[in-house]
């Protein structure tokens, strides 16, 4: 797409946006897209101090459904938003038909001279990038249609990416060469909904697991991928408690930027189930399982269409050291839990995953750390005057493989990492973006955030420590007595979010010190007296949201 068409798309977007200001539309319950700026964090925070049944989602399956944007989020002090109704309301609404515009989202980011990897709709690149999305929602009886395309422009300044960090995960610090722009389907879907369940086809991002910033399976880090699904649209209540789940069949592909990966599409089958016991309010537990394989290896059988229902142990489904006899599949399996303490205004969550079958239950028990990754986090609110809170939240993501891989895979260590695979060369990715966390293959991160929050407003800071590409580092440097070369980024992020009526902004400014970038020491370093190199970079991001309706 050339520059002329990019300008036309941006122009049409703002025409559509301005028309919403002139002819406001009503707002009712809608989905919160996975990882939506401001909204998802606010809704999750509301769970901690409210026992309203509308907030009983486990947050192990996203997007979540359904809230009134106006009543739930916009500042309660703004009486005009609560009492006034638009006289020129364009909403089409009766018992069976409904139409409305969805919130408009504009995101702008600039990073220089080195991109800092993170999950979200924006992707890794050096320089500036712009992402806008706007759409409409239509309901006719049980049929729900959401059309929410997005446009993305990426500057992609010249960046020397250095050595290849993984040969089993398609991952880039710069998305292509030169300016890249694209109009794509975004968060669009067509569904048939009845009661607590939904059946449909979608290109939406999904998020599995309880993480706030990261996930072991799906997050909003990559482009949305086309998939058919059957899922719970809200918790399904039973005499045992509430259940949430999703079964999907999807299609993945690579970016096309590198010739070392196959052009062939990959078939994806995934299953998640989450259970919230009736007798332990606030607790949820669950698991997820995913399979992917190249389309040419998939057979026309139930077991090939739904491998998520196959036995978990290798000795049950058949195993051979000959890789050609393993159906060329890549599997990941996770278990997770989340516990909300309403009385303490706090939550705790954890997720543990393996990217390889255990031979049998004995091997799973004796060697649980094999091919594993884990995630831990919490969120705590401390009441402040004027109905505000001090929010303290934190998360640890550990993707680095355990040391036992050097025994199990002697001589085959390079490239093995979480989200990577030896048979499916691209790993668990879509279009060159990791579908779990965006911090990079084999990387670890620790996050701590403190902020004062009230409704959508927030002011505070976040500290991050990112240890980059640890599997590559251990294989290449640590065993060669070069442990001091570890590449670690230390960042401070300044946060400011504000809501003005139907407008809201989310902003952050980041400063980062990278120690031993690309594993290079200071020029004055010696063998006896190693000295780290320090590389400074900075970045900023601004998200603007507009909620149609008065």
mmCIF file with all atom_site columns, C-alpha atoms in Angstrom, residues 256-355:
data_model
loop_
_atom_site.group_PDB
_atom_site.id
_atom_site.type_symbol
_atom_site.label_atom_id
_atom_site.label_alt_id
_atom_site.label_comp_id
_atom_site.label_asym_id
_atom_site.label_entity_id
_atom_site.label_seq_id
_atom_site.pdbx_PDB_ins_code
_atom_site.Cartn_x
_atom_site.Cartn_y
_atom_site.Cartn_z
_atom_site.occupancy
_atom_site.B_iso_or_equiv
_atom_site.pdbx_formal_charge
_atom_site.auth_seq_id
_atom_site.auth_comp_id
_atom_site.auth_asym_id
_atom_site.auth_atom_id
_atom_site.pdbx_PDB_model_num
ATOM 1   C CA . UNK A 1 256 ? 7.022   -13.407 4.320  1.00 0.00 ? 256 UNK A CA 1
ATOM 2   C CA . UNK A 1 257 ? 10.071  -11.336 5.318  1.00 0.00 ? 257 UNK A CA 1
ATOM 3   C CA . UNK A 1 258 ? 12.502  -14.263 5.599  1.00 0.00 ? 258 UNK A CA 1
ATOM 4   C CA . UNK A 1 259 ? 13.266  -17.104 3.192  1.00 0.00 ? 259 UNK A CA 1
ATOM 5   C CA . UNK A 1 260 ? 14.239  -19.570 5.955  1.00 0.00 ? 260 UNK A CA 1
ATOM 6   C CA . UNK A 1 261 ? 10.570  -20.123 6.852  1.00 0.00 ? 261 UNK A CA 1
ATOM 7   C CA . UNK A 1 262 ? 8.018   -22.081 4.843  1.00 0.00 ? 262 UNK A CA 1
ATOM 8   C CA . UNK A 1 263 ? 5.322   -20.272 2.874  1.00 0.00 ? 263 UNK A CA 1
ATOM 9   C CA . UNK A 1 264 ? 2.798   -22.920 3.906  1.00 0.00 ? 264 UNK A CA 1
ATOM 10  C CA . UNK A 1 265 ? -0.042  -22.049 6.259  1.00 0.00 ? 265 UNK A CA 1
ATOM 11  C CA . UNK A 1 266 ? -0.379  -23.792 9.604  1.00 0.00 ? 266 UNK A CA 1
ATOM 12  C CA . UNK A 1 267 ? -3.507  -25.332 11.081 1.00 0.00 ? 267 UNK A CA 1
ATOM 13  C CA . UNK A 1 268 ? -4.216  -24.386 14.695 1.00 0.00 ? 268 UNK A CA 1
ATOM 14  C CA . UNK A 1 269 ? -6.472  -26.201 17.155 1.00 0.00 ? 269 UNK A CA 1
ATOM 15  C CA . UNK A 1 270 ? -6.826  -24.907 20.715 1.00 0.00 ? 270 UNK A CA 1
ATOM 16  C CA . UNK A 1 271 ? -8.954  -25.532 23.802 1.00 0.00 ? 271 UNK A CA 1
ATOM 17  C CA . UNK A 1 272 ? -9.376  -23.623 27.070 1.00 0.00 ? 272 UNK A CA 1
ATOM 18  C CA . UNK A 1 273 ? -11.537 -24.450 30.087 1.00 0.00 ? 273 UNK A CA 1
ATOM 19  C CA . UNK A 1 274 ? -11.825 -22.339 33.248 1.00 0.00 ? 274 UNK A CA 1
ATOM 20  C CA . UNK A 1 275 ? -13.796 -23.262 36.371 1.00 0.00 ? 275 UNK A CA 1
ATOM 21  C CA . UNK A 1 276 ? -14.857 -21.002 39.252 1.00 0.00 ? 276 UNK A CA 1
ATOM 22  C CA . UNK A 1 277 ? -16.056 -23.151 42.219 1.00 0.00 ? 277 UNK A CA 1
ATOM 23  C CA . UNK A 1 278 ? -19.323 -22.125 43.828 1.00 0.00 ? 278 UNK A CA 1
ATOM 24  C CA . UNK A 1 279 ? -17.925 -22.717 47.315 1.00 0.00 ? 279 UNK A CA 1
ATOM 25  C CA . UNK A 1 280 ? -14.786 -20.541 46.924 1.00 0.00 ? 280 UNK A CA 1
ATOM 26  C CA . UNK A 1 281 ? -15.826 -17.091 45.659 1.00 0.00 ? 281 UNK A CA 1
ATOM 27  C CA . UNK A 1 282 ? -13.106 -15.336 43.666 1.00 0.00 ? 282 UNK A CA 1
ATOM 28  C CA . UNK A 1 283 ? -11.165 -18.492 42.787 1.00 0.00 ? 283 UNK A CA 1
ATOM 29  C CA . UNK A 1 284 ? -10.769 -19.748 39.209 1.00 0.00 ? 284 UNK A CA 1
ATOM 30  C CA . UNK A 1 285 ? -8.662  -22.616 37.887 1.00 0.00 ? 285 UNK A CA 1
ATOM 31  C CA . UNK A 1 286 ? -8.208  -23.921 34.381 1.00 0.00 ? 286 UNK A CA 1
ATOM 32  C CA . UNK A 1 287 ? -6.059  -25.259 31.585 1.00 0.00 ? 287 UNK A CA 1
ATOM 33  C CA . UNK A 1 288 ? -5.363  -24.657 27.909 1.00 0.00 ? 288 UNK A CA 1
ATOM 34  C CA . UNK A 1 289 ? -3.925  -26.810 25.158 1.00 0.00 ? 289 UNK A CA 1
ATOM 35  C CA . UNK A 1 290 ? -2.838  -25.835 21.649 1.00 0.00 ? 290 UNK A CA 1
ATOM 36  C CA . UNK A 1 291 ? -1.624  -27.745 18.579 1.00 0.00 ? 291 UNK A CA 1
ATOM 37  C CA . UNK A 1 292 ? -0.302  -26.441 15.297 1.00 0.00 ? 292 UNK A CA 1
ATOM 38  C CA . UNK A 1 293 ? 0.989   -28.217 12.190 1.00 0.00 ? 293 UNK A CA 1
ATOM 39  C CA . UNK A 1 294 ? 1.549   -27.469 8.522  1.00 0.00 ? 294 UNK A CA 1
ATOM 40  C CA . UNK A 1 295 ? -1.582  -27.950 6.441  1.00 0.00 ? 295 UNK A CA 1
ATOM 41  C CA . UNK A 1 296 ? 0.047   -30.536 4.170  1.00 0.00 ? 296 UNK A CA 1
ATOM 42  C CA . UNK A 1 297 ? 0.532   -32.894 7.137  1.00 0.00 ? 297 UNK A CA 1
ATOM 43  C CA . UNK A 1 298 ? -3.035  -32.663 8.387  1.00 0.00 ? 298 UNK A CA 1
ATOM 44  C CA . UNK A 1 299 ? -5.260  -35.629 7.605  1.00 0.00 ? 299 UNK A CA 1
ATOM 45  C CA . UNK A 1 300 ? -9.034  -35.665 7.188  1.00 0.00 ? 300 UNK A CA 1
ATOM 46  C CA . UNK A 1 301 ? -9.859  -37.319 10.489 1.00 0.00 ? 301 UNK A CA 1
ATOM 47  C CA . UNK A 1 302 ? -11.330 -36.254 13.821 1.00 0.00 ? 302 UNK A CA 1
ATOM 48  C CA . UNK A 1 303 ? -7.996  -36.749 15.560 1.00 0.00 ? 303 UNK A CA 1
ATOM 49  C CA . UNK A 1 304 ? -6.280  -34.473 13.027 1.00 0.00 ? 304 UNK A CA 1
ATOM 50  C CA . UNK A 1 305 ? -8.977  -31.794 13.261 1.00 0.00 ? 305 UNK A CA 1
ATOM 51  C CA . UNK A 1 306 ? -9.141  -31.887 17.070 1.00 0.00 ? 306 UNK A CA 1
ATOM 52  C CA . UNK A 1 307 ? -5.755  -33.077 18.419 1.00 0.00 ? 307 UNK A CA 1
ATOM 53  C CA . UNK A 1 308 ? -6.514  -31.170 21.658 1.00 0.00 ? 308 UNK A CA 1
ATOM 54  C CA . UNK A 1 309 ? -8.626  -34.191 22.674 1.00 0.00 ? 309 UNK A CA 1
ATOM 55  C CA . UNK A 1 310 ? -5.763  -36.669 22.174 1.00 0.00 ? 310 UNK A CA 1
ATOM 56  C CA . UNK A 1 311 ? -3.985  -38.236 25.196 1.00 0.00 ? 311 UNK A CA 1
ATOM 57  C CA . UNK A 1 312 ? -1.487  -36.024 27.004 1.00 0.00 ? 312 UNK A CA 1
ATOM 58  C CA . UNK A 1 313 ? 1.160   -38.719 27.572 1.00 0.00 ? 313 UNK A CA 1
ATOM 59  C CA . UNK A 1 314 ? 3.483   -39.668 24.750 1.00 0.00 ? 314 UNK A CA 1
ATOM 60  C CA . UNK A 1 315 ? 3.197   -43.371 25.512 1.00 0.00 ? 315 UNK A CA 1
ATOM 61  C CA . UNK A 1 316 ? -0.584  -43.127 25.055 1.00 0.00 ? 316 UNK A CA 1
ATOM 62  C CA . UNK A 1 317 ? -0.730  -41.521 21.616 1.00 0.00 ? 317 UNK A CA 1
ATOM 63  C CA . UNK A 1 318 ? 2.426   -43.123 20.227 1.00 0.00 ? 318 UNK A CA 1
ATOM 64  C CA . UNK A 1 319 ? 5.936   -41.703 20.280 1.00 0.00 ? 319 UNK A CA 1
ATOM 65  C CA . UNK A 1 320 ? 9.100   -42.220 18.296 1.00 0.00 ? 320 UNK A CA 1
ATOM 66  C CA . UNK A 1 321 ? 12.461  -40.473 18.374 1.00 0.00 ? 321 UNK A CA 1
ATOM 67  C CA . UNK A 1 322 ? 12.097  -40.287 14.609 1.00 0.00 ? 322 UNK A CA 1
ATOM 68  C CA . UNK A 1 323 ? 10.696  -36.773 14.132 1.00 0.00 ? 323 UNK A CA 1
ATOM 69  C CA . UNK A 1 324 ? 8.985   -37.795 10.899 1.00 0.00 ? 324 UNK A CA 1
ATOM 70  C CA . UNK A 1 325 ? 6.655   -40.039 12.910 1.00 0.00 ? 325 UNK A CA 1
ATOM 71  C CA . UNK A 1 326 ? 5.355   -37.273 15.181 1.00 0.00 ? 326 UNK A CA 1
ATOM 72  C CA . UNK A 1 327 ? 2.768   -35.883 12.723 1.00 0.00 ? 327 UNK A CA 1
ATOM 73  C CA . UNK A 1 328 ? 4.914   -32.711 12.531 1.00 0.00 ? 328 UNK A CA 1
ATOM 74  C CA . UNK A 1 329 ? 2.926   -31.114 15.341 1.00 0.00 ? 329 UNK A CA 1
ATOM 75  C CA . UNK A 1 330 ? 3.815   -28.505 17.915 1.00 0.00 ? 330 UNK A CA 1
ATOM 76  C CA . UNK A 1 331 ? 1.984   -28.605 21.232 1.00 0.00 ? 331 UNK A CA 1
ATOM 77  C CA . UNK A 1 332 ? 1.717   -26.323 24.259 1.00 0.00 ? 332 UNK A CA 1
ATOM 78  C CA . UNK A 1 333 ? -0.236  -26.990 27.426 1.00 0.00 ? 333 UNK A CA 1
ATOM 79  C CA . UNK A 1 334 ? -0.774  -24.671 30.423 1.00 0.00 ? 334 UNK A CA 1
ATOM 80  C CA . UNK A 1 335 ? -2.536  -24.676 33.769 1.00 0.00 ? 335 UNK A CA 1
ATOM 81  C CA . UNK A 1 336 ? -3.492  -21.484 35.590 1.00 0.00 ? 336 UNK A CA 1
ATOM 82  C CA . UNK A 1 337 ? -5.294  -20.035 38.579 1.00 0.00 ? 337 UNK A CA 1
ATOM 83  C CA . UNK A 1 338 ? -6.520  -16.625 39.729 1.00 0.00 ? 338 UNK A CA 1
ATOM 84  C CA . UNK A 1 339 ? -7.869  -15.643 43.159 1.00 0.00 ? 339 UNK A CA 1
ATOM 85  C CA . UNK A 1 340 ? -9.658  -12.343 43.814 1.00 0.00 ? 340 UNK A CA 1
ATOM 86  C CA . UNK A 1 341 ? -9.748  -11.233 47.471 1.00 0.00 ? 341 UNK A CA 1
ATOM 87  C CA . UNK A 1 342 ? -12.552 -8.662  47.525 1.00 0.00 ? 342 UNK A CA 1
ATOM 88  C CA . UNK A 1 343 ? -12.144 -8.046  51.272 1.00 0.00 ? 343 UNK A CA 1
ATOM 89  C CA . UNK A 1 344 ? -8.463  -7.233  50.752 1.00 0.00 ? 344 UNK A CA 1
ATOM 90  C CA . UNK A 1 345 ? -8.952  -5.384  47.429 1.00 0.00 ? 345 UNK A CA 1
ATOM 91  C CA . UNK A 1 346 ? -6.372  -7.691  45.883 1.00 0.00 ? 346 UNK A CA 1
ATOM 92  C CA . UNK A 1 347 ? -5.823  -10.492 43.394 1.00 0.00 ? 347 UNK A CA 1
ATOM 93  C CA . UNK A 1 348 ? -3.123  -13.103 42.820 1.00 0.00 ? 348 UNK A CA 1
ATOM 94  C CA . UNK A 1 349 ? -2.617  -15.286 39.774 1.00 0.00 ? 349 UNK A CA 1
ATOM 95  C CA . UNK A 1 350 ? -0.217  -17.848 38.342 1.00 0.00 ? 350 UNK A CA 1
ATOM 96  C CA . UNK A 1 351 ? 0.250   -19.794 35.113 1.00 0.00 ? 351 UNK A CA 1
ATOM 97  C CA . UNK A 1 352 ? 2.529   -22.738 34.319 1.00 0.00 ? 352 UNK A CA 1
ATOM 98  C CA . UNK A 1 353 ? 3.098   -24.249 30.888 1.00 0.00 ? 353 UNK A CA 1
ATOM 99  C CA . UNK A 1 354 ? 5.006   -26.930 29.006 1.00 0.00 ? 354 UNK A CA 1
ATOM 100 C CA . UNK A 1 355 ? 5.723   -26.968 25.288 1.00 0.00 ? 355 UNK A CA 1
#
